[in-house]
Amino acid sequence: MRLKNKNILVTAAAQGIGKATALAFAKEGANVIATDINSEKLLDLEKENNKIRVQTLDSTNKNQVEEFSKTIDKIDVLFHAVGF
């Protein structure tokens, strides 16, 4: 568990590279916050690993990101997988 007690934020985590990354970080012991605009797929991700906390977020929306940031205390790693 190389990442035990590390707080990691993964954007675009509902599918693809973001999802695989969130699951890999959680498997290594990290506390993962997974965000995406697709709330349905995020809930599926949360069911796959209970160390993953999910939050619906459009990472391309400045106001949403600023509001979300206020809820975060400490992040050790940001994996920003958003692409458009």
PDB file of C-alpha atoms in Angstrom:
ATOM      1  CA  MET A   1       0.000   0.000   0.000  1.00  0.00           C
ATOM      2  CA  ARG A   2       2.342   2.668  -1.279  1.00  0.00           C
ATOM      3  CA  LEU A   3      -0.243   5.457  -1.185  1.00  0.00           C
ATOM      4  CA  LYS A   4      -1.791   4.796   2.218  1.00  0.00           C
ATOM      5  CA  ASN A   5      -3.374   7.936   3.680  1.00  0.00           C
ATOM      6  CA  LYS A   6      -2.647  10.020   0.576  1.00  0.00           C
ATOM      7  CA  ASN A   7      -5.546  12.163  -0.655  1.00  0.00           C
ATOM      8  CA  ILE A   8      -5.905  11.996  -4.411  1.00  0.00           C
ATOM      9  CA  LEU A   9      -8.317  13.838  -6.666  1.00  0.00           C
ATOM     10  CA  VAL A  10      -9.070  12.273 -10.060  1.00  0.00           C
ATOM     11  CA  THR A  11     -11.106  14.199 -12.616  1.00  0.00           C
ATOM     12  CA  ALA A  12     -12.999  12.516 -15.477  1.00  0.00           C
ATOM     13  CA  ALA A  13     -13.053   9.394 -13.331  1.00  0.00           C
ATOM     14  CA  ALA A  14     -16.290   7.770 -14.474  1.00  0.00           C
ATOM     15  CA  GLN A  15     -14.735   5.853 -17.362  1.00  0.00           C
ATOM     16  CA  GLY A  16     -11.579   5.189 -19.349  1.00  0.00           C
ATOM     17  CA  ILE A  17      -8.190   6.347 -18.097  1.00  0.00           C
ATOM     18  CA  GLY A  18      -9.695   8.364 -15.244  1.00  0.00           C
ATOM     19  CA  LYS A  19     -11.602   5.361 -13.903  1.00  0.00           C
ATOM     20  CA  ALA A  20      -8.632   3.012 -14.218  1.00  0.00           C
ATOM     21  CA  THR A  21      -6.439   5.551 -12.441  1.00  0.00           C
ATOM     22  CA  ALA A  22      -8.920   6.092  -9.592  1.00  0.00           C
ATOM     23  CA  LEU A  23      -9.187   2.332  -9.053  1.00  0.00           C
ATOM     24  CA  ALA A  24      -5.395   1.895  -9.145  1.00  0.00           C
ATOM     25  CA  PHE A  25      -4.843   4.684  -6.608  1.00  0.00           C
ATOM     26  CA  ALA A  26      -7.499   3.212  -4.292  1.00  0.00           C
ATOM     27  CA  LYS A  27      -5.962  -0.253  -4.608  1.00  0.00           C
ATOM     28  CA  GLU A  28      -2.681   1.250  -3.388  1.00  0.00           C
ATOM     29  CA  GLY A  29      -4.414   2.604  -0.268  1.00  0.00           C
ATOM     30  CA  ALA A  30      -5.171   6.189  -1.266  1.00  0.00           C
ATOM     31  CA  ASN A  31      -8.280   8.092  -0.270  1.00  0.00           C
ATOM     32  CA  VAL A  32      -9.648   8.927  -3.709  1.00  0.00           C
ATOM     33  CA  ILE A  33     -12.082  11.679  -4.641  1.00  0.00           C
ATOM     34  CA  ALA A  34     -13.381  10.891  -8.112  1.00  0.00           C
ATOM     35  CA  THR A  35     -15.171  13.575 -10.109  1.00  0.00           C
ATOM     36  CA  ASP A  36     -16.995  13.537 -13.431  1.00  0.00           C
ATOM     37  CA  ILE A  37     -20.039  15.060 -15.101  1.00  0.00           C
ATOM     38  CA  ASN A  38     -21.581  11.580 -15.490  1.00  0.00           C
ATOM     39  CA  SER A  39     -23.116  10.927 -12.069  1.00  0.00           C
ATOM     40  CA  GLU A  40     -24.567   7.528 -13.026  1.00  0.00           C
ATOM     41  CA  LYS A  41     -21.192   6.089 -13.968  1.00  0.00           C
ATOM     42  CA  LEU A  42     -19.610   7.656 -10.898  1.00  0.00           C
ATOM     43  CA  LEU A  43     -22.017   5.711  -8.699  1.00  0.00           C
ATOM     44  CA  ASP A  44     -20.908   2.511 -10.429  1.00  0.00           C
ATOM     45  CA  LEU A  45     -17.300   3.421  -9.653  1.00  0.00           C
ATOM     46  CA  GLU A  46     -18.117   4.052  -6.002  1.00  0.00           C
ATOM     47  CA  LYS A  47     -19.637   0.561  -5.779  1.00  0.00           C
ATOM     48  CA  GLU A  48     -16.425  -0.975  -7.132  1.00  0.00           C
ATOM     49  CA  ASN A  49     -14.236   0.371  -4.317  1.00  0.00           C
ATOM     50  CA  ASN A  50     -15.353   1.808  -0.992  1.00  0.00           C
ATOM     51  CA  LYS A  51     -12.192   3.938  -0.651  1.00  0.00           C
ATOM     52  CA  ILE A  52     -13.438   6.069  -3.538  1.00  0.00           C
ATOM     53  CA  ARG A  53     -15.650   9.069  -2.764  1.00  0.00           C
ATOM     54  CA  VAL A  54     -17.463  10.466  -5.788  1.00  0.00           C
ATOM     55  CA  GLN A  55     -18.633  13.956  -6.662  1.00  0.00           C
ATOM     56  CA  THR A  56     -20.434  15.109  -9.781  1.00  0.00           C
ATOM     57  CA  LEU A  57     -18.394  17.967 -11.215  1.00  0.00           C
ATOM     58  CA  ASP A  58     -17.926  19.610 -14.591  1.00  0.00           C
ATOM     59  CA  SER A  59     -14.198  20.343 -14.459  1.00  0.00           C
ATOM     60  CA  THR A  60     -14.518  22.700 -17.411  1.00  0.00           C
ATOM     61  CA  ASN A  61     -16.871  24.954 -15.431  1.00  0.00           C
ATOM     62  CA  LYS A  62     -14.858  27.525 -13.447  1.00  0.00           C
ATOM     63  CA  ASN A  63     -17.650  28.280 -10.965  1.00  0.00           C
ATOM     64  CA  GLN A  64     -18.274  24.601 -10.201  1.00  0.00           C
ATOM     65  CA  VAL A  65     -14.548  23.990  -9.711  1.00  0.00           C
ATOM     66  CA  GLU A  66     -14.222  26.952  -7.355  1.00  0.00           C
ATOM     67  CA  GLU A  67     -17.193  25.805  -5.253  1.00  0.00           C
ATOM     68  CA  PHE A  68     -15.925  22.213  -5.182  1.00  0.00           C
ATOM     69  CA  SER A  69     -12.457  23.401  -4.142  1.00  0.00           C
ATOM     70  CA  LYS A  70     -13.934  24.950  -1.002  1.00  0.00           C
ATOM     71  CA  THR A  71     -14.959  21.454   0.162  1.00  0.00           C
ATOM     72  CA  ILE A  72     -11.449  20.011  -0.109  1.00  0.00           C
ATOM     73  CA  ASP A  73      -9.069  20.204   2.831  1.00  0.00           C
ATOM     74  CA  LYS A  74      -5.854  18.640   1.529  1.00  0.00           C
ATOM     75  CA  ILE A  75      -4.862  17.030  -1.761  1.00  0.00           C
ATOM     76  CA  ASP A  76      -1.555  15.216  -2.202  1.00  0.00           C
ATOM     77  CA  VAL A  77      -2.048  14.357  -5.873  1.00  0.00           C
ATOM     78  CA  LEU A  78      -4.233  15.772  -8.644  1.00  0.00           C
ATOM     79  CA  PHE A  79      -4.737  13.521 -11.670  1.00  0.00           C
ATOM     80  CA  HIS A  80      -6.516  15.744 -14.160  1.00  0.00           C
ATOM     81  CA  ALA A  81      -7.825  13.440 -16.903  1.00  0.00           C
ATOM     82  CA  VAL A  82     -10.373  15.814 -18.450  1.00  0.00           C
ATOM     83  CA  GLY A  83     -10.187  16.226 -22.185  1.00  0.00           C
ATOM     84  CA  PHE A  84     -12.519  17.786 -24.667  1.00  0.00           C
TER      85      PHE A  84
END
